[in-house]
Tab-separated table of C-alpha atoms and ligand atoms in Angstrom:
chain	number	residue	atom	x	y	z
P	255	MET	CA	168.700	82.767	132.743
P	256	ASN	CA	165.334	83.950	133.434
P	257	LEU	CA	165.050	86.619	130.607
P	258	VAL	CA	166.028	84.167	128.170
P	259	LEU	CA	163.156	81.620	129.597
P	260	ILE	CA	160.826	84.777	129.514
P	261	ILE	CA	161.751	85.437	125.815
P	262	PHE	CA	161.612	82.036	124.809
P	263	LEU	CA	158.032	81.666	126.354
P	264	ALA	CA	156.835	84.526	124.814
P	265	THR	CA	158.108	83.910	121.398
P	266	ALA	CA	156.236	80.447	121.472
P	267	LEU	CA	153.118	81.956	122.796
P	268	MET	CA	153.258	84.445	119.864
P	269	ALA	CA	153.661	81.784	117.269
P	270	SER	CA	151.104	79.568	118.702
P	271	ALA	CA	148.630	82.508	118.847
P	272	ALA	CA	149.647	83.015	115.063
P	273	ILE	CA	149.453	79.407	114.229
P	274	LEU	CA	145.724	79.530	115.979
P	275	ALA	CA	144.926	82.527	113.926
P	276	ILE	CA	145.635	81.020	110.703
P	277	LEU	CA	143.647	77.841	111.958
P	278	ILE	CA	140.623	79.854	112.736
P	279	SER	CA	140.777	81.620	109.624
P	280	ARG	CA	141.096	78.605	107.479
P	281	LEU	CA	138.095	76.990	109.480
P	282	ARG	CA	136.107	79.979	108.962
P	283	ARG	CA	136.784	79.910	105.303
P	284	GLN	CA	135.894	76.372	105.089
P	285	ARG	CA	132.723	76.960	107.000
P	286	ALA	CA	131.655	79.694	104.819
P	287	VAL	CA	132.326	77.603	101.935
P	288	MET	CA	130.232	74.738	103.419
P	289	GLU	CA	127.416	77.254	104.372
P	290	THR	CA	127.363	78.258	100.545
P	291	ILE	CA	127.343	74.997	99.604
P	292	LEU	CA	124.613	74.117	101.965
P	293	SER	CA	122.581	77.043	100.828
P	294	ALA	CA	122.893	76.426	97.303
P	295	THR	CA	122.118	72.880	97.523
P	296	GLY	CA	119.224	73.257	100.141
P	297	SER	CA	121.034	70.720	102.207
P	298	GLU	CA	121.183	70.337	106.119
P	299	SER	CA	124.247	68.558	106.454
P	300	PRO	CA	127.451	68.210	104.564
P	301	GLU	CA	126.525	64.560	103.704
P	302	GLU	CA	123.130	65.470	102.391
P	303	ALA	CA	125.060	68.357	100.497
P	304	ALA	CA	127.509	65.775	98.833
P	305	GLY	CA	124.347	63.823	97.534
P	306	SER	CA	122.671	66.901	96.249
P	307	LEU	CA	125.835	68.155	94.722
P	308	ALA	CA	126.084	64.879	92.752
P	309	ARG	CA	123.155	65.787	91.458
P	310	LEU	CA	123.188	69.291	90.579
P	311	THR	CA	124.893	70.448	87.613
P	312	ASP	CA	128.019	72.882	87.627
P	313	ARG	CA	125.843	76.102	86.702
P	314	GLU	CA	123.336	75.231	89.742
P	315	VAL	CA	126.367	75.206	92.138
P	316	VAL	CA	127.824	78.267	90.591
P	317	ALA	CA	124.418	79.972	90.661
P	318	GLY	CA	124.031	79.207	94.120
P	319	ILE	CA	127.561	80.335	95.031
P	320	VAL	CA	126.968	83.546	92.998
P	321	SER	CA	123.716	84.074	94.827
P	322	THR	CA	125.068	84.539	98.420
P	323	ARG	CA	127.530	86.993	96.723
P	324	LEU	CA	124.936	88.350	94.860
P	325	LYS	CA	125.188	92.184	96.641
P	326	GLN	CA	128.603	92.617	95.471
P	327	LEU	CA	128.078	90.967	92.005
P	328	LEU	CA	125.290	93.178	91.284
P	329	ALA	CA	126.661	96.489	92.104
P	330	THR	CA	129.427	95.964	89.511
P	331	TYR	CA	128.464	93.269	86.894
P	332	PRO	CA	128.488	95.040	83.533
P	333	LYS	CA	125.410	93.361	82.251
P	334	PRO	CA	121.830	92.939	83.387
P	335	VAL	CA	121.032	90.401	85.887
P	336	LEU	CA	118.098	89.744	87.779
P	337	LEU	CA	117.470	87.491	91.159
P	338	LEU	CA	114.032	86.139	91.044
P	339	ASP	CA	111.771	84.268	93.513
P	340	GLU	CA	109.488	80.884	93.069
P	341	SER	CA	106.673	83.234	91.559
P	342	ALA	CA	108.895	84.970	89.054
P	343	ALA	CA	109.107	88.285	91.072
P	344	ILE	CA	112.238	90.363	91.217
P	345	ILE	CA	114.266	89.940	94.814
P	346	ASP	CA	117.141	91.817	93.357
P	347	LEU	CA	119.148	93.077	90.131
P	348	SER	CA	121.962	94.475	89.396
P	349	ARG	CA	122.553	98.016	88.696
P	350	LYS	CA	123.030	97.565	84.895
P	351	ALA	CA	119.429	96.265	84.886
P	352	GLU	CA	118.066	99.154	86.338
P	353	THR	CA	119.785	101.551	83.981
P	354	GLU	CA	119.497	99.614	80.771
P	355	LEU	CA	116.053	98.068	80.916
P	356	GLU	CA	114.173	100.915	82.701
P	357	GLN	CA	111.194	99.154	83.747
P	358	PRO	CA	112.073	96.505	86.322
P	359	ARG	CA	111.878	97.047	90.076
P	360	ARG	CA	112.222	95.052	93.151
P	361	LYS	CA	109.054	92.883	94.035
P	362	ARG	CA	107.479	93.412	90.712
P	363	GLY	CA	106.831	90.300	88.651
P	364	LEU	CA	109.221	89.673	85.798
P	365	LEU	CA	106.295	89.889	82.933
P	366	GLU	CA	105.162	93.117	84.242
P	367	SER	CA	108.579	94.611	84.253
P	368	LEU	CA	109.936	93.154	81.199
P	369	GLY	CA	106.802	92.541	79.206
P	370	SER	CA	108.052	89.161	77.564
P	371	HIS	CA	106.211	86.167	78.000
P	372	ASP	CA	108.685	83.842	76.513
P	373	LEU	CA	111.024	84.944	79.298
P	374	ASP	CA	108.408	84.475	82.070
P	375	GLU	CA	107.694	81.062	80.815
P	376	ALA	CA	111.494	79.895	80.443
P	377	VAL	CA	111.918	81.119	84.064
P	378	ARG	CA	109.042	79.087	85.359
P	379	ARG	CA	110.130	76.079	83.285
P	380	ALA	CA	113.638	76.552	84.646
P	381	MET	CA	112.731	76.664	88.250
P	382	ASP	CA	109.957	73.871	87.690
P	383	ARG	CA	112.534	71.623	86.233
P	384	LEU	CA	115.759	72.874	88.070
P	385	GLU	CA	117.154	72.971	84.496
P	386	PRO	CA	119.165	76.179	83.108
P	387	GLN	CA	117.363	77.588	79.813
P	388	GLU	CA	118.847	79.777	77.215
P	389	LEU	CA	116.719	81.903	74.700
P	390	THR	CA	116.354	85.189	72.926
P	391	VAL	CA	113.867	87.610	73.861
P	392	ARG	CA	112.817	91.132	72.929
P	393	LEU	CA	112.342	93.593	75.505
P	394	HIS	CA	110.915	96.896	75.611
P	395	ALA	CA	114.419	98.340	76.389
P	396	HIS	CA	115.571	100.430	73.514
P	397	GLY	CA	112.878	99.915	71.109
P	398	ARG	CA	112.415	96.044	71.569
P	399	ARG	CA	116.113	94.974	71.028
P	400	PRO	CA	116.819	91.163	71.192
P	401	TYR	CA	118.425	90.025	74.581
P	402	ALA	CA	120.284	86.478	75.007
P	403	ALA	CA	118.826	85.359	78.361
P	404	SER	CA	120.628	82.825	80.348
P	405	ILE	CA	118.635	81.430	83.261
P	406	PHE	CA	120.214	79.391	86.266
P	407	PRO	CA	117.716	77.874	88.657
P	408	PHE	CA	118.632	76.584	92.151
P	409	ARG	CA	117.223	75.682	95.320
P	410	ASN	CA	117.639	78.250	98.401
P	411	SER	CA	116.471	76.032	101.531
P	412	ASP	CA	113.166	74.922	100.593
P	413	ARG	CA	112.550	77.499	97.800
P	414	ARG	CA	113.413	77.925	94.576
P	415	GLU	CA	115.156	81.086	93.036
P	416	CYS	CA	116.920	81.441	89.887
P	417	VAL	CA	119.552	84.158	88.163
P	418	VAL	CA	118.901	85.545	84.574
P	419	PHE	CA	121.678	86.939	82.874
P	420	LEU	CA	120.719	89.259	79.963
P	421	GLU	CA	122.819	90.444	77.234
P	422	ASP	CA	122.031	92.825	74.194
P	423	VAL	CA	122.711	90.940	71.305
P	424	SER	CA	121.585	93.146	68.773
P	425	THR	CA	124.110	94.293	66.309
P	426	PRO	CA	125.213	97.909	66.221
P	427	MET	CA	123.719	99.425	62.938
P	428	LYS	CA	126.272	100.724	60.754
P	429	PHE	CA	126.297	104.397	59.822
P	430	GLY	CA	124.868	103.722	56.515
P	431	GLU	CA	122.304	101.589	57.561
P	432	LEU	CA	121.365	104.259	60.236
P	433	ARG	CA	121.613	106.864	57.350
P	434	SER	CA	119.006	104.874	55.047
P	435	GLN	CA	116.785	104.200	57.775
P	436	PHE	CA	116.404	107.441	58.458
P	437	ALA	CA	115.999	108.625	54.936
P	438	ALA	CA	113.062	105.863	55.063
P	439	THR	CA	111.594	107.300	58.039
P	440	VAL	CA	111.828	111.031	56.948
P	441	SER	CA	110.301	110.152	53.692
P	442	HIS	CA	107.254	108.180	55.309
P	443	GLU	CA	106.406	111.135	57.754
P	444	LEU	CA	106.838	113.686	54.600
P	445	ARG	CA	104.485	111.585	52.767
P	446	THR	CA	101.779	111.679	54.792
P	447	PRO	CA	100.939	115.172	54.877
P	448	LEU	CA	101.670	115.372	51.251
P	449	ALA	CA	99.131	112.667	50.428
P	450	GLY	CA	96.833	114.600	52.329
P	451	ILE	CA	97.223	117.650	50.369
P	452	ARG	CA	96.991	115.978	47.143
P	453	VAL	CA	93.564	114.511	48.040
P	454	LEU	CA	92.316	117.960	49.036
P	455	VAL	CA	93.570	119.326	45.788
P	456	GLU	CA	91.703	116.700	43.585
P	457	SER	CA	88.640	117.390	45.631
P	458	LEU	CA	88.866	121.263	45.069
P	459	ARG	CA	88.829	120.423	40.989
P	460	ASP	CA	85.326	119.438	41.850
P	461	GLN	CA	83.348	122.553	39.933
P	462	GLU	CA	80.469	121.534	41.849
P	463	MET	CA	81.787	122.072	45.427
P	464	PRO	CA	80.109	124.577	47.555
P	465	LYS	CA	82.378	127.614	48.462
P	466	GLU	CA	81.932	126.889	52.203
P	467	GLU	CA	83.468	123.310	51.854
P	468	ALA	CA	86.262	124.666	49.378
P	469	VAL	CA	87.172	127.208	52.237
P	470	ARG	CA	87.461	124.561	54.538
P	471	PHE	CA	89.753	122.369	52.253
P	472	LEU	CA	91.786	125.195	51.420
P	473	THR	CA	92.376	125.728	55.235
P	474	LYS	CA	93.268	122.366	55.862
P	475	ILE	CA	95.629	122.488	52.868
P	476	GLU	CA	97.390	125.620	54.778
P	477	ALA	CA	97.412	123.527	57.983
P	478	GLU	CA	99.209	120.737	56.311
P	479	THR	CA	101.720	123.133	54.479
P	480	ALA	CA	102.611	124.415	57.684
P	481	ARG	CA	102.950	121.222	59.306
P	482	LEU	CA	104.854	119.948	56.092
P	483	ARG	CA	107.230	123.275	56.465
P	484	GLN	CA	107.740	122.825	60.254
P	485	LEU	CA	108.687	119.000	59.811
P	486	ILE	CA	111.525	120.058	57.056
P	487	GLU	CA	112.597	122.891	59.583
P	488	GLU	CA	112.781	120.441	62.583
P	489	ILE	CA	114.488	117.666	60.652
P	490	LEU	CA	117.062	120.173	59.095
P	491	PHE	CA	117.703	121.552	62.688
P	492	LEU	CA	118.152	118.077	64.168
P	493	SER	CA	120.529	117.001	61.290
P	494	ARG	CA	122.682	120.176	61.712
P	495	LEU	CA	122.693	119.707	65.921
P	496	GLU	CA	123.722	116.059	65.223
P	497	SER	CA	126.436	116.535	62.657
P	498	GLY	CA	127.956	119.460	64.859
P	499	ALA	CA	127.632	121.697	62.077
P	500	ALA	CA	124.828	124.133	64.055
P	501	GLU	CA	126.214	127.470	65.168
P	502	SER	CA	127.398	127.002	69.002
P	503	ILE	CA	124.467	126.187	71.395
P	504	ARG	CA	126.087	127.909	74.296
P	505	GLY	CA	125.820	131.112	75.937
P	506	GLU	CA	123.706	132.481	79.024
P	507	THR	CA	119.931	133.221	78.897
P	508	VAL	CA	118.170	134.545	81.795
P	509	LEU	CA	115.245	132.096	82.421
P	510	ARG	CA	112.439	134.050	83.991
P	511	PRO	CA	112.142	136.641	81.372
P	512	LEU	CA	112.522	133.902	78.549
P	513	ALA	CA	109.503	132.107	80.117
P	514	ASP	CA	107.629	135.132	80.267
P	515	GLN	CA	108.311	135.835	76.359
P	516	ILE	CA	107.312	132.146	75.524
P	517	LEU	CA	104.089	132.415	77.390
P	518	LYS	CA	103.269	135.740	75.675
P	519	ASP	CA	104.040	134.323	72.353
P	520	LYS	CA	101.746	131.443	73.054
P	521	GLU	CA	98.911	133.417	74.557
P	522	GLN	CA	96.604	132.124	71.614
P	523	LEU	CA	97.488	128.444	72.456
P	524	ILE	CA	97.053	128.841	75.859
P	525	GLY	CA	93.569	130.421	75.399
P	526	LYS	CA	92.668	127.879	72.767
P	527	PHE	CA	93.056	124.711	75.193
P	528	GLU	CA	91.807	126.817	78.121
P	529	VAL	CA	95.131	125.786	80.380
P	530	LYS	CA	96.388	128.054	83.106
P	531	VAL	CA	99.960	128.303	82.979
P	532	GLU	CA	102.057	129.933	85.899
P	533	ASN	CA	105.739	131.195	85.723
P	534	MET	CA	107.447	130.162	89.255
P	535	VAL	CA	110.782	130.644	87.963
P	536	PRO	CA	112.814	132.823	90.529
P	537	ASP	CA	114.823	135.789	89.576
P	538	GLY	CA	118.411	135.617	88.564
P	539	LEU	CA	118.783	132.247	87.027
P	540	SER	CA	120.464	131.567	83.948
P	541	LEU	CA	120.700	128.666	81.458
P	542	PRO	CA	124.070	127.936	79.966
P	543	LEU	CA	122.795	127.873	76.317
P	544	ASN	CA	122.231	130.858	73.656
P	545	GLU	CA	118.850	132.355	73.401
P	546	ARG	CA	117.647	130.428	70.481
P	547	MET	CA	118.764	126.681	72.101
P	548	ALA	CA	117.142	128.081	75.447
P	549	THR	CA	114.053	129.154	73.662
P	550	THR	CA	113.705	125.763	71.673
P	551	VAL	CA	114.126	123.810	74.621
P	552	LEU	CA	111.590	125.551	77.004
P	553	SER	CA	108.990	126.148	74.236
P	554	ASN	CA	108.786	122.503	73.315
P	555	LEU	CA	108.335	121.468	77.063
P	556	ILE	CA	105.876	124.298	77.656
P	557	ASP	CA	103.996	123.306	73.933
P	558	ASN	CA	103.588	119.445	74.960
P	559	ALA	CA	102.386	120.735	78.502
P	560	ILE	CA	99.928	122.880	77.003
P	561	LYS	CA	98.866	120.583	74.251
P	562	TYR	CA	98.445	117.237	76.137
P	563	SER	CA	96.536	118.840	79.115
P	564	GLY	CA	92.656	118.770	78.987
P	565	ARG	CA	90.604	121.892	79.466
P	566	GLY	CA	91.123	123.645	82.646
P	567	SER	CA	94.288	121.809	83.472
P	568	ARG	CA	97.398	123.788	85.156
P	569	VAL	CA	101.070	124.026	83.805
P	570	GLU	CA	103.730	125.213	86.160
P	571	ILE	CA	107.136	126.318	85.092
P	572	SER	CA	109.656	126.507	88.208
P	573	ALA	CA	113.512	126.177	88.692
P	574	GLY	CA	116.143	126.126	91.423
P	575	GLU	CA	119.810	125.630	91.659
P	576	GLU	CA	121.649	123.203	93.527
P	577	GLY	CA	125.453	123.192	93.582
P	578	ASN	CA	126.773	123.392	90.079
P	579	ARG	CA	123.607	122.587	88.767
P	580	VAL	CA	120.484	124.487	87.524
P	581	GLU	CA	117.350	122.722	87.145
P	582	PHE	CA	113.945	123.764	85.748
P	583	MET	CA	110.543	121.838	85.505
P	584	VAL	CA	107.699	122.136	83.122
P	585	ARG	CA	104.788	120.354	85.121
P	586	ASP	CA	101.335	119.534	83.870
P	587	ASP	CA	98.355	117.830	85.189
P	588	GLY	CA	97.193	116.623	81.801
P	589	ILE	CA	96.826	113.241	80.303
P	590	GLY	CA	100.118	111.809	81.259
P	591	ILE	CA	102.043	108.976	79.771
P	592	ASP	CA	101.497	105.159	79.917
P	593	ALA	CA	104.547	103.483	81.597
P	594	GLU	CA	104.757	101.465	78.233
P	595	HIS	CA	105.608	104.598	76.152
P	596	LEU	CA	107.611	106.553	78.621
P	597	PRO	CA	110.873	105.191	77.760
P	598	HIS	CA	110.693	105.948	73.983
P	599	ILE	CA	109.231	109.900	73.978
P	600	PHE	CA	112.702	111.096	73.200
P	601	GLU	CA	113.186	109.233	70.452
P	602	ARG	CA	112.806	110.860	66.806
P	603	PHE	CA	109.430	110.585	65.502
P	604	TYR	CA	107.830	108.841	68.619
P	605	ARG	CA	104.214	109.946	69.245
P	606	VAL	CA	102.250	107.962	71.652
P	607	ASP	CA	99.178	108.879	69.588
P	608	ARG	CA	99.925	109.557	66.189
P	609	SER	CA	96.737	110.863	65.152
P	610	ARG	CA	96.327	112.775	68.501
P	611	SER	CA	99.784	114.342	67.657
P	612	ARG	CA	99.359	115.275	64.190
P	613	ARG	CA	95.847	116.737	65.010
P	614	LEU	CA	97.882	119.060	67.344
P	615	GLY	CA	100.014	119.653	64.806
P	616	GLY	CA	103.339	117.568	66.472
P	617	THR	CA	106.085	116.297	64.265
P	618	GLY	CA	107.401	113.689	66.888
P	619	LEU	CA	110.676	115.623	66.899
P	620	GLY	CA	110.139	118.411	69.762
P	621	LEU	CA	111.490	116.007	72.548
P	622	SER	CA	114.414	114.394	70.721
P	623	ILE	CA	115.469	117.899	69.851
P	624	VAL	CA	115.361	118.857	73.674
P	625	LYS	CA	117.015	115.858	74.515
P	626	HIS	CA	120.008	116.536	71.822
P	627	ILE	CA	120.413	120.340	73.085
P	628	VAL	CA	120.479	119.506	76.752
P	629	GLU	CA	122.853	116.592	76.311
P	630	SER	CA	125.067	118.815	74.349
P	631	ALA	CA	125.536	121.184	76.768
P	632	GLY	CA	126.521	118.457	79.368
P	633	GLY	CA	122.972	117.979	80.785
P	634	GLU	CA	120.117	115.749	81.202
P	635	VAL	CA	116.315	115.477	80.650
P	636	GLN	CA	114.166	113.487	82.762
P	637	ALA	CA	110.207	112.776	82.228
P	638	ILE	CA	108.235	111.393	85.126
P	639	SER	CA	104.668	110.795	84.114
P	640	ARG	CA	101.616	108.869	85.019
P	641	GLU	CA	98.668	108.027	82.599
P	642	GLY	CA	95.743	110.415	83.702
P	643	PHE	CA	97.542	112.267	86.333
P	644	GLY	CA	99.941	114.309	84.362
P	645	THR	CA	103.715	114.778	83.530
P	646	GLU	CA	106.892	116.572	84.892
P	647	MET	CA	109.828	117.335	82.602
P	648	THR	CA	112.794	118.020	84.618
P	649	VAL	CA	116.027	119.655	82.701
P	650	THR	CA	119.117	119.640	84.528
P	651	LEU	CA	122.184	121.619	83.115
P	652	PRO	CA	125.636	122.735	84.686
P	653	ALA	CA	125.166	126.328	85.910
P	654	SER	CA	126.193	129.183	83.592
P	655	GLY	CA	129.773	129.862	83.526
P	656	ILE	CA	131.244	126.293	84.366
P	657	MET	CA	130.837	124.463	80.980
P	658	GLU	CA	133.869	123.291	79.514
P	659	PRO	CA	135.134	126.012	76.777
E	299	LIG	P1	104.985	116.067	69.212
E	299	LIG	O1	105.466	116.844	68.011
E	299	LIG	O2	104.100	114.715	68.800
E	299	LIG	O3	104.640	116.627	70.498
E	299	LIG	P2	107.298	115.414	70.947
E	299	LIG	O4	108.830	114.854	70.468
E	299	LIG	O5	107.359	116.693	71.673
E	299	LIG	O6	106.569	115.336	69.874
E	299	LIG	O7	106.492	114.520	72.249
E	299	LIG	C1	106.668	112.903	71.624
E	299	LIG	C2	105.199	112.201	72.323
E	299	LIG	O8	105.372	112.195	73.687
E	299	LIG	C3	104.166	113.214	71.998
E	299	LIG	O9	103.705	112.726	70.797
E	299	LIG	C4	103.222	112.787	73.207
E	299	LIG	O10	102.493	111.564	73.046
E	299	LIG	C5	103.946	112.466	74.474
E	299	LIG	N1	104.241	113.905	75.342
E	299	LIG	C6	104.929	114.677	75.216
E	299	LIG	N2	105.109	115.633	76.287
E	299	LIG	C7	103.828	115.262	76.867
E	299	LIG	C8	103.030	116.019	78.039
E	299	LIG	N3	103.428	116.610	78.588
E	299	LIG	N4	101.903	115.319	78.418
E	299	LIG	C9	101.614	113.964	77.614
E	299	LIG	N5	102.235	113.203	76.780
E	299	LIG	C10	103.049	114.157	76.189
């Protein structure tokens, strides 16, 4: 009898504990929802919240609720999202915003980060009036592509904040459009040195021209012709690489002797620019590229480091291995690259200073070729730079022997 009573009491106790647990969890959920609403509406009590909610739009409530769940959302949301404070500085941002927009950072102002006055004004207007705003803006990202921006302001305690959703609305170019755009760019690039040559040749017709002047003009024609040849060769090389018709890029090239050879070939250039170059690559490291591709990559980076450094600058080539990756760096303490230009330097024909690049015999294709080769081999190239302080280019590749066949 006693045993039956004990079993009955135990079962009743367990059942009450389960009911209590359910009640507590429900209460907790309700409290969490209530707290979310209070924080979204900036209210102190449920009554006040009810009043505030009546005045708020659905979107504002959603934005408020979103803000409390922001951490999870920001990690996974597939679009660029920014959470801004009252002064339009970035409190937090989605991973996609970090990778796609390249410039924004926490605590930085929106205008400074994305460079759009229109977006900055719309954000301030949205927070001022507590009214959502929608507009299309052009951002630095990917060559000033258009982005649709949706701004949802809300109150957070006594402050105002807003969430900005961005969406790339540029229509992807069709292959035909890309091809004709490329043809237009190429013909423009070819026309410039050709026009220069024509003017020089015209001037040489002048019978009265002093001999020294004529020799100077002929030297210029020679330089322009060399530039044209290099341009055509690089365009063809890049287009063969892109079409996949190029010879295989794979192989194995030992890095240190390659760097030594390139420096030897560039002795004249190094002397002309009075730059000190140091090969600090350890013995025994190899790149998973054939010699031609490895030379093209390294030579382009070294060339730039020498050309864009002032007299007396230092250039260092170093390398290392980490896990399955091999990494090499070309570092200079030269003129550096402004943050505004940095995201674009790997684009075809992009030059920070066209006339300087032209003077130095550049084509604007070197870095796009480097990027293409490195990415085709499963690696990546990264530039870190500060205007006036120098540039560091880092190439990371799978260590030789572990590339897919
Ligand atoms: P270019 O033929 O003009 O050198 P690249 O594609 O090699 O073309 O480089 C693109 C642009 O990036 C250059 O015109 C230059 O403005 C900038 N750049 C590249 N490397 C450096 C560097 N080490 N220091 C400063 N600017 C650089």
